[in-house]
Coordinates of C-alpha atoms in Angstrom, one line a residue:
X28 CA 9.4 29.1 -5.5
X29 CA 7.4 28.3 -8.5
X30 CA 6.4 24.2 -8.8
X31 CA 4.6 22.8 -11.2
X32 CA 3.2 19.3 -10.2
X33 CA 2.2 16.7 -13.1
X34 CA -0.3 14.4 -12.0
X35 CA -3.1 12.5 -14.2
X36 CA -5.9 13.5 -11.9
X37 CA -6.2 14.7 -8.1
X38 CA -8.7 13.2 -5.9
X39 CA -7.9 11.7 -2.5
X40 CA -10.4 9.0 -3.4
X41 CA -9.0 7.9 -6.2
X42 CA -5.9 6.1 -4.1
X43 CA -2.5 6.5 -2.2
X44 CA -0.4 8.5 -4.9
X45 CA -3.3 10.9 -4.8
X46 CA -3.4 11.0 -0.8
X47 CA 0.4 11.6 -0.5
X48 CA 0.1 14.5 -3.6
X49 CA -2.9 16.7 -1.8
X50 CA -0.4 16.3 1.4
X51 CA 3.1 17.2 0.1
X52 CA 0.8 20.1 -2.0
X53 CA -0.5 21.5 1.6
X54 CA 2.7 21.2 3.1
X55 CA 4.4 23.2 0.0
X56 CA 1.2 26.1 0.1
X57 CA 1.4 25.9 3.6
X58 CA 5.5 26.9 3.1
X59 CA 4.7 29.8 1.0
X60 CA 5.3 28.5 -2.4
X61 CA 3.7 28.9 -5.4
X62 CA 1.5 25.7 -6.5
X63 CA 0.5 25.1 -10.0
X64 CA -0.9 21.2 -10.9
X65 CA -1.5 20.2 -14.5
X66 CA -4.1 17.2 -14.8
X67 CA -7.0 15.9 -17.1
X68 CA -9.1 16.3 -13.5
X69 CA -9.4 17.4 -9.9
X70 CA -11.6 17.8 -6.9
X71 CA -13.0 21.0 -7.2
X72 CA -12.7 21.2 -3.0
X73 CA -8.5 21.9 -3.6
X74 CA -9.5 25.3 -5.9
X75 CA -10.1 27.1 -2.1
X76 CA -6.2 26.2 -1.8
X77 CA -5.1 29.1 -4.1
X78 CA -3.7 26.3 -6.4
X79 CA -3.5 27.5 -10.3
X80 CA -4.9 24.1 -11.7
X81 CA -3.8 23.5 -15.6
X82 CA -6.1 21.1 -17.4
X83 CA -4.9 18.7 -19.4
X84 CA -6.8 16.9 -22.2
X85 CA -6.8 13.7 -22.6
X86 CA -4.9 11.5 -25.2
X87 CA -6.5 11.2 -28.5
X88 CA -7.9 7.6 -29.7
X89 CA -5.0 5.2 -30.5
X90 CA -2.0 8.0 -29.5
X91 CA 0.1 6.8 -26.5
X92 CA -1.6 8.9 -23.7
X93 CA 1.7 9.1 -21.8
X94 CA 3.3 11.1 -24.5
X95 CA 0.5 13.1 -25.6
X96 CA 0.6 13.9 -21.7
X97 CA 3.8 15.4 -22.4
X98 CA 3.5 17.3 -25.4
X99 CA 0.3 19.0 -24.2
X100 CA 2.4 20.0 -20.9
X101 CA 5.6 21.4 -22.5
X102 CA 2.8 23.6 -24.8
X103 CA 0.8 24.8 -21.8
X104 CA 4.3 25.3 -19.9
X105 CA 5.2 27.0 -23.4
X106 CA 2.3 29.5 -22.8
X107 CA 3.1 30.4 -18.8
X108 CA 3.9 34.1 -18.7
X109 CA 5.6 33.1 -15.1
X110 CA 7.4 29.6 -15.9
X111 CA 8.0 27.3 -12.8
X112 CA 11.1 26.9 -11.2
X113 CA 10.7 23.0 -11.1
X114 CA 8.5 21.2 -13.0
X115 CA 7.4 17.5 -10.6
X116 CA 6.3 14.5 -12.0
X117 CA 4.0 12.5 -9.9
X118 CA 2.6 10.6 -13.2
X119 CA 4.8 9.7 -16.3
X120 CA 6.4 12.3 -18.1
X121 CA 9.4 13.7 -19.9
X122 CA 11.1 16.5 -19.7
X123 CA 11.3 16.9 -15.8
X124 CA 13.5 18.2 -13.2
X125 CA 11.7 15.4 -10.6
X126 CA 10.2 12.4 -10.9
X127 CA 8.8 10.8 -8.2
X128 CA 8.4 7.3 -9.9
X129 CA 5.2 5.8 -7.1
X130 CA 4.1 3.6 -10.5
X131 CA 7.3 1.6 -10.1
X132 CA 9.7 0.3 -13.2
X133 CA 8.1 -1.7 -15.9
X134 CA 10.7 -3.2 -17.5
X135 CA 10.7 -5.3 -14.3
X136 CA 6.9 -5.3 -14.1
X137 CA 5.5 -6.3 -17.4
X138 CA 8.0 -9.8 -16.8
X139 CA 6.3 -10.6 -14.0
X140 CA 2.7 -9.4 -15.2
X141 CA 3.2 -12.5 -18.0
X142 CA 5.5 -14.7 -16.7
X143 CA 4.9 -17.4 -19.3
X144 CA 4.0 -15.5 -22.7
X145 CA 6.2 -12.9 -21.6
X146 CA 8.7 -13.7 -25.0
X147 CA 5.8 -13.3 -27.1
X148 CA 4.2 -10.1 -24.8
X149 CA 7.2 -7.8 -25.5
X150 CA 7.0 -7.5 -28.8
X151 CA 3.0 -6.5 -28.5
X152 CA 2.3 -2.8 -29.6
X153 CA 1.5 -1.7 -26.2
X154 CA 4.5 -3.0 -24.4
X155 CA 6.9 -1.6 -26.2
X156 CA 5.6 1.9 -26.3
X157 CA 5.5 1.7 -22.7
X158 CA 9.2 0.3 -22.5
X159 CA 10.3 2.7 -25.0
X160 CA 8.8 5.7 -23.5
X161 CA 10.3 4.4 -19.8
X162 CA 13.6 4.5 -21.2
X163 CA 13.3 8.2 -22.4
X164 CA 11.9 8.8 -18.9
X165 CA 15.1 8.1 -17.3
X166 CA 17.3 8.9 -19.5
X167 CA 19.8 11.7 -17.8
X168 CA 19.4 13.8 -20.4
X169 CA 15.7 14.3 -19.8
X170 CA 15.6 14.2 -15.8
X171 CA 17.2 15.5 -12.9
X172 CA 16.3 13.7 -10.0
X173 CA 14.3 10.7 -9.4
X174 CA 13.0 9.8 -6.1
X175 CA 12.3 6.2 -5.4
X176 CA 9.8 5.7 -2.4
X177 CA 11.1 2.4 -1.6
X178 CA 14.8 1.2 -1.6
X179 CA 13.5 -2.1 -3.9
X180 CA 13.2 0.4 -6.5
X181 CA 15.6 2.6 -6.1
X182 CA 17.6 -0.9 -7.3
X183 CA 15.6 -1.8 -9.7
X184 CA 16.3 2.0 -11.6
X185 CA 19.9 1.4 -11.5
X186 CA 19.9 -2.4 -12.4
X187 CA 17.7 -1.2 -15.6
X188 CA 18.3 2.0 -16.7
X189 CA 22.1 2.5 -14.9
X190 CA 20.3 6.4 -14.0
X191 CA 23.1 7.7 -12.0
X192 CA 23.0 6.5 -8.0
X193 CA 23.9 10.2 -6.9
X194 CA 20.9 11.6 -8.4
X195 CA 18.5 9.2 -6.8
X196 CA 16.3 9.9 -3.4
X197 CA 14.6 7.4 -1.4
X198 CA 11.8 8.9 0.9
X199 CA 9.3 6.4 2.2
X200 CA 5.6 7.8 1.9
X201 CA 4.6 10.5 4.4
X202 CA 1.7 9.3 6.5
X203 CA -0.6 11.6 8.1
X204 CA -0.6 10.4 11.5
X205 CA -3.5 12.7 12.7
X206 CA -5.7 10.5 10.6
X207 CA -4.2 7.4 10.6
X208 CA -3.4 6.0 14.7
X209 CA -4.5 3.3 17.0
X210 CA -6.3 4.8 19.3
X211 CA -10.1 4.0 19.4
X212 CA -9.7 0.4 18.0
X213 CA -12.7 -1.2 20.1
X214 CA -15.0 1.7 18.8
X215 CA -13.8 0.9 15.3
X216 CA -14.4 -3.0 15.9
X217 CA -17.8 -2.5 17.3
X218 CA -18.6 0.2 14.2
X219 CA -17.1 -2.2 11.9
X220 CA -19.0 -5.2 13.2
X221 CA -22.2 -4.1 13.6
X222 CA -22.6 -2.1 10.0
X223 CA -21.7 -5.0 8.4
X224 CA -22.9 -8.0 10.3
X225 CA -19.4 -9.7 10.8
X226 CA -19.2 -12.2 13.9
X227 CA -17.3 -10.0 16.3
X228 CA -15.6 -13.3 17.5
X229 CA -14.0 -13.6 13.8
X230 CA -10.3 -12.7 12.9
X231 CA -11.4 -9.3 10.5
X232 CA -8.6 -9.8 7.8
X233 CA -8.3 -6.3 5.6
X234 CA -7.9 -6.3 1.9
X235 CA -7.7 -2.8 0.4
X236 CA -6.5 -2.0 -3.3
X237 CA -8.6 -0.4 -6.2
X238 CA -6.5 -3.6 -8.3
X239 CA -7.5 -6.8 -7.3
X240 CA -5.7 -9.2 -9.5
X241 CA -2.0 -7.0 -9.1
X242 CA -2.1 -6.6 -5.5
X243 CA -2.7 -9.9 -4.8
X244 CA -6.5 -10.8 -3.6
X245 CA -7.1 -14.5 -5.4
X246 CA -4.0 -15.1 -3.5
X247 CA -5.3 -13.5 -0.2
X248 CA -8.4 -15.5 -0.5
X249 CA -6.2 -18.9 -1.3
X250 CA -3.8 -17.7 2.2
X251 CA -7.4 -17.7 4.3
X252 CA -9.0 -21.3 2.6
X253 CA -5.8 -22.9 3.5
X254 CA -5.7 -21.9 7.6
X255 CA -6.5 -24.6 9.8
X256 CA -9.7 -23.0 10.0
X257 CA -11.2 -20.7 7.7
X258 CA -14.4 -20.3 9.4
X259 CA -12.8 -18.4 12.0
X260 CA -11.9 -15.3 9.6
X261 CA -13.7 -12.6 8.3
X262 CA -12.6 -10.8 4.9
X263 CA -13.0 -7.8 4.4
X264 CA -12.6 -5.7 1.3
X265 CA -12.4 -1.9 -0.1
X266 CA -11.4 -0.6 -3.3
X267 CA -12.5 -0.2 -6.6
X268 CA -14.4 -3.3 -7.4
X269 CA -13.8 -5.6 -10.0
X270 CA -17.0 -7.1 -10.7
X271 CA -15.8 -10.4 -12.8
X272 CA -12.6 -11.0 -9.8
X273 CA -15.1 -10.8 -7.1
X274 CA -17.5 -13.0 -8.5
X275 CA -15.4 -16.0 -9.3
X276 CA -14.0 -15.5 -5.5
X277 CA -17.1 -15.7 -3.9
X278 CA -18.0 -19.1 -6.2
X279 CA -14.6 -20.4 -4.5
X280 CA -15.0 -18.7 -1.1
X281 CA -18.4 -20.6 -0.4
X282 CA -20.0 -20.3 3.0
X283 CA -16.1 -21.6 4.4
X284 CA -15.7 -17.9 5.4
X285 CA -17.4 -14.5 5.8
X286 CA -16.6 -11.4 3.3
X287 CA -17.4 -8.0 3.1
X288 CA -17.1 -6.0 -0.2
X289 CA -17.2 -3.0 0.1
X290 CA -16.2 0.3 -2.6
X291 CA -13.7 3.0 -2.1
X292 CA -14.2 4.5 1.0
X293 CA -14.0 8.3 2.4
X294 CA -12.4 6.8 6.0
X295 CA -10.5 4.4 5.5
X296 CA -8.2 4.9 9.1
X297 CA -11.7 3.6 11.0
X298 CA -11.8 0.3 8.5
X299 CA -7.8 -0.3 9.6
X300 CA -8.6 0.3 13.2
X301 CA -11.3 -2.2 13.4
X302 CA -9.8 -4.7 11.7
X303 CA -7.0 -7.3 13.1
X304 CA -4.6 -8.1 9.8
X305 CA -3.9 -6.6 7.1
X306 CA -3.2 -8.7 4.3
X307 CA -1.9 -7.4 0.7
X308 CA 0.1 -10.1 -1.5
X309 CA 1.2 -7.8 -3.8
X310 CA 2.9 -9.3 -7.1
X311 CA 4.9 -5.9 -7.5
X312 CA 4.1 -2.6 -5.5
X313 CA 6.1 0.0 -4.9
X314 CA 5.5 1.3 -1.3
X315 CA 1.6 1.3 -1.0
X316 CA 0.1 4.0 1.2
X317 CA -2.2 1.5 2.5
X318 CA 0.7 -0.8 4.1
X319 CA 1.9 1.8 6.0
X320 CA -1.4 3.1 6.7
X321 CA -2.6 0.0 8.1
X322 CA 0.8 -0.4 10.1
X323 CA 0.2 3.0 11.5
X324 CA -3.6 1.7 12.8
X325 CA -2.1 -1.2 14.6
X326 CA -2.5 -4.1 12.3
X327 CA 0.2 -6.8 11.7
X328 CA 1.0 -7.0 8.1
X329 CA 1.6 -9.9 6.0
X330 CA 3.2 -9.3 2.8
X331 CA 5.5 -9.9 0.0
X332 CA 9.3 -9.4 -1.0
X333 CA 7.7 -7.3 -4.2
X334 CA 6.0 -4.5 -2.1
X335 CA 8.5 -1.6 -0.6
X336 CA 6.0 -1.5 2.1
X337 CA 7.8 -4.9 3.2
X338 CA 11.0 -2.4 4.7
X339 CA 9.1 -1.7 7.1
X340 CA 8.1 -5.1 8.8
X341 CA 10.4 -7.0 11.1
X342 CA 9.4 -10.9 10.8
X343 CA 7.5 -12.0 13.6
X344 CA 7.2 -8.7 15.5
X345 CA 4.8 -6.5 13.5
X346 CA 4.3 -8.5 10.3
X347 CA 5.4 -11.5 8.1
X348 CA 6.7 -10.7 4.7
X349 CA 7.0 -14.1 1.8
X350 CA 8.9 -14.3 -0.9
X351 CA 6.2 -13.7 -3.7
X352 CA 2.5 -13.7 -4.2
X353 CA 2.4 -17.6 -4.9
X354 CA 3.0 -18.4 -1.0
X355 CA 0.2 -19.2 -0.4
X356 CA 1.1 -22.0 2.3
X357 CA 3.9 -19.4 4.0
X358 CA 0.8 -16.9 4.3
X359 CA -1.7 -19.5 6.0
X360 CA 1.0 -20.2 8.4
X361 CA 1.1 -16.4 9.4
X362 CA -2.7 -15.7 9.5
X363 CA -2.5 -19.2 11.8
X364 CA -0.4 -17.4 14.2
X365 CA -2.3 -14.5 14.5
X366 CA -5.2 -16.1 14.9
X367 CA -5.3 -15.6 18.6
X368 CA -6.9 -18.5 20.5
X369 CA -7.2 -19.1 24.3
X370 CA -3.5 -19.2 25.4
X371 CA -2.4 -20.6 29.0
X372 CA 0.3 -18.4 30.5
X373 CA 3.7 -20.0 32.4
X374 CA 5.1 -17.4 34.4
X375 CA 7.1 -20.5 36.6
X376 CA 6.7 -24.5 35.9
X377 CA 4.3 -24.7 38.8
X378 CA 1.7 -22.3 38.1
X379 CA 0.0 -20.7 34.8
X380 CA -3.5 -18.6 34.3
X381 CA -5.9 -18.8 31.2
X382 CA -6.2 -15.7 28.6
X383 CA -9.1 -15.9 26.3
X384 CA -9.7 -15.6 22.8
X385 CA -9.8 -11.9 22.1
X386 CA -9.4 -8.5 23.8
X387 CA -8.2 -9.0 27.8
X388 CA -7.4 -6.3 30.1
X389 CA -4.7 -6.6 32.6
X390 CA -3.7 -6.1 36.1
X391 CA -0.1 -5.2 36.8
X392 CA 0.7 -8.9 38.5
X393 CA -1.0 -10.3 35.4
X394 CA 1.0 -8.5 32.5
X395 CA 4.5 -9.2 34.4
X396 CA 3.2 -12.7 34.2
X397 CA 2.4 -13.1 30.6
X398 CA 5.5 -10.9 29.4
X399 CA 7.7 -13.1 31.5
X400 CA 6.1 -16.4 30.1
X401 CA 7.1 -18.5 26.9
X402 CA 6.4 -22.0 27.4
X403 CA 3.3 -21.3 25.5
X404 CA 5.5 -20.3 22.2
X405 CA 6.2 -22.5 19.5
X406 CA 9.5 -20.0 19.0
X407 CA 10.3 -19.8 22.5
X408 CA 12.0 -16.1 23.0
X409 CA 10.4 -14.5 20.0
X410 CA 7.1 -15.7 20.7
X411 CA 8.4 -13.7 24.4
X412 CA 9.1 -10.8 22.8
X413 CA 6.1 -10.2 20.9
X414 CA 4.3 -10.8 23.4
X415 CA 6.4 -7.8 26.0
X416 CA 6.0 -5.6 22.8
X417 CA 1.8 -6.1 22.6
X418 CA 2.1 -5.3 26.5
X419 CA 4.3 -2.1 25.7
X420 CA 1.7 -1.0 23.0
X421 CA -1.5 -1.1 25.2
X422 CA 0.3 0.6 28.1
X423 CA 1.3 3.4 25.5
X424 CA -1.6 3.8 24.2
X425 CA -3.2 4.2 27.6
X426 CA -1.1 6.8 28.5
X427 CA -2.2 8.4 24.9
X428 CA -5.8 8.4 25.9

C-alpha cells in the first residue's frame, strides 16, 4: 500500500508527535509498504529508510501557513505519477482520508488560552482563521477518519464539530519500550546527579516540554514553593527553552530550591530514570508522549484533568491527577506525599523497624513486614497498597535484571 504522511517537519528531537511519526513510519516500512512524507524539513538520517520525502515550502508572508500547507500538497499530490492510496495527516490539513489530530481541538483551546479577553480574542484575525480552517478540517466531507489519541478528545470532536462517533479512533501513543523502562534507575540517579551537581538526597522533580507557559511550568514551580519544604526538591528541566519564562522563574525560585535547565535532549529515557516525579500541569494537552514516557521509566505522575495522559493514572497508586493547572495547593499536597522521609514500619502493635529516607534494600522478613504494615499511613489501606505495589515493582524488576 501507498501512504502519504503529512507532517510539518520530521525530527525526533523536535518532540513527541515527531517520535511517535519516525515509529509508526518504521513499523509501516518495516510491513512492506510504500512510505512517502511531505514536509517543509527532515533529518536527513531517515533518507537511508527508502522513504520518498516531498518537500514542502513554506507559507508565504501574511498567508495562513495551514492552508498554503494544503494547497501546495494537493499540487505536489497533483503531480505523483503513482498517487497514494491514503493520504495521513499528522499536522493540519484538508482533504484527508486520516487525521490523526495529536495538536488537539482549538475551539476548546483558544477559550482557555485567554480566559478573560477571550470575547474580544475571537474576533482577532488569527483566531478566526484558525477556527475557520478547524471547522473545514473536520468537516465529513473533507475527512474520513479521525483518530483521537486520547478519549478527552475524542469528546471534545464530537461536542464541537458533531464529526460522526463511528468514524472516530482512539489509540493512545505507542511507546517504545526498548528505550523507555525502569531498569538501571540508580545508574541514571548517580549520572544525573553527578553531571549536574544536584544533592543526591533531594526529591529530583522532572519538567520536560519544548512550551513552558502551555504545559504548565510557572505552575510547577508554584506546586514545589508551596511544599512544606521546598529545599528538599530538585527541578529539573528539558525542552526548548524560553529564555524570558525561565528568567522570571529563577527571580521567584530564589536559593528556596535547586534547578537544572537544561535544552532538548538526544536521551531523554536516562533523564526519566534518574529522576523521582514527574510533574507536567498541563493547561490543555492531548496525550503527551512524555507522560507516558516518564510512566514507563517508573516515575509517579502528577497531572491535570486537561492532559489525555491523565487516563492512564490511578489516584494514589502511580500518580495524582487535579482538576486544572491553577491547583497549585492540590499539587503541593502530592509532591508532599512523595516526598519520602524516614518512615517507621507497624507490622503488629508491639513492634515496628525504621526505613530511611531514600533507596533501601530488603530481606524477605523485612518486605512482608512493611507490605503488611499501615499504621504509618495517613489513608490507612491505600497507603497499604501502594506500598505492596512499590514491593511488587522492585521484585519484578529484579527478576528483569
Amino acid at each position: 500500500m501507498r501512504i502519504l504522511f503529512a507532517i510539518q517537519k520530521l525530527d525526533k528531537r523536535l518532540g513527541g508527535a515527531e517520535r511517535f511519526s519516525i515509529n509508526l513510519i518504521k513499523g509501516l516500512l518495516q510491513r512492506g509498504h510504500k512510505i512517502s512524507v511531505a514536509c517543509y524539513s527532515w533529518d536527513k538520517k531517515y533518507e537511508d529508510l527508502g522513504i520518498d520525502f516531498i518537500r514542502i515550502p513554506k507559507a508565504r508572508l501574511f498567508h495562513d501557513p495551514w492552508e498554503e500547507y494544503s494547497k501546495s500538497l494537493k499540487a505536489e499530490i497533483e503531480k505523483l505519477e503513482a498517487k497514494p492510496d491514503i493520504v495521513c495527516g499528522l499536522t493540519q490539513m484538508y482533504p484527508q482520508d486520516v487525521h490523526r489530530f495529536a495538536g488537539g481541538i482549538y475551539a476548546y483551546w483558544l477559550p482557555k488560552k485567554y480566559p478573560k479577553t477571550w470575547f474580544f480574542q475571537k474576533f482577532m484575525p488569527r483566531n478566526r482563521r484558525i477556527l475557520a480552517f478547524e471547522k473545514k478540517l473536520y468537516d465529513p466531507k473533507n475527512l474520513k477518519y479521525a483518530v483521537a489519541i486520547s478519549e478527552m478528545d475524542k469528546r471534545l470532536l464530537r461536542k464541537y464539530y458533531d464529526f460522526p462517533e463511528e468514524r472516530i479512533i482512539t489509540i493512545y501513543n505507542g511507546i517504545d519500550q526498548t528505550e523507555f523502562h525502569n531498569n538501571g534507575r540508580e545508574e541514571a540517579r548517580q549520572k544525573l546527579t553527578r553531571a549536574n551537581a544536584i544533592d543526591p538526597t533531594s526529591r529530583i522533580v522532572l519538567f520536560s516540554a519544548n512550551n513552558y507557559k502551555r504545559k504548565g511550568l510557572p505552575e510547577a514551580v508554584e506546586a514545589i514553593l508551596k511544599t512544606k519544604d521546598p529545599s528538599k526538591f530538585a527541578l529539573v528541566v528539558i525542552g526548548k527553552p524560553d529564555k524570558g519564562i525561565r528568567s522570571a522563574l529563577k527571580r521567584k525560585i530564589g536559593d528556596r530550591f535547586q534547578t537544572v535547565w537544561l535544552s532538548r535532549v538526544d536521551d531523554p529515557a536516562e533523564y526519566y530514570r534518574g529522576s523521582d516525579i514527574m510533574l507536567f500541569p498541563t493547561h490543555y494537552d492531548s496525550f503527551a508522549n512524555v507522560t507516558a514516557e516518564a510512566m514507563l521509566c517508573g516515575l509517579p505522575l502528577i497531572t491535570t484533568k486537561d492532559a489525555g495522559g491523565a487516563e492512564m493514572v490511578t489516584g494514589n497508586v502511580n500518580g495524582f491527577v487535579v482538576d486544572d493547572s491553577s491547583k497549585t495547593d492540590e499539587m503541593a499536597k502530592a509532591l508532599d506525599i512523595l516526598l519520602e522521609e524516614e518512615m517507621k514500619v507497624y507490622p503488629n502493635k508491639n513492634e515496628y523497624i525504621t526505613l530511611p529516607a531514600g533507596m533501601n534494600h530488603l530481606d524477605g522478613e523485612t518486605a512482608l513486614k512493611f507490605m503488611r504494615t499501615r499504621k504509618n499511613y495517613a489513608n490507612g489501606d491505600l497507603g497499604r497498597v501502594r506500598g505492596q505495589r512499590k514491593v511488587i515493582r522492585a521484585m519484578l524488576e529484579k527478576v528483569d535484571k
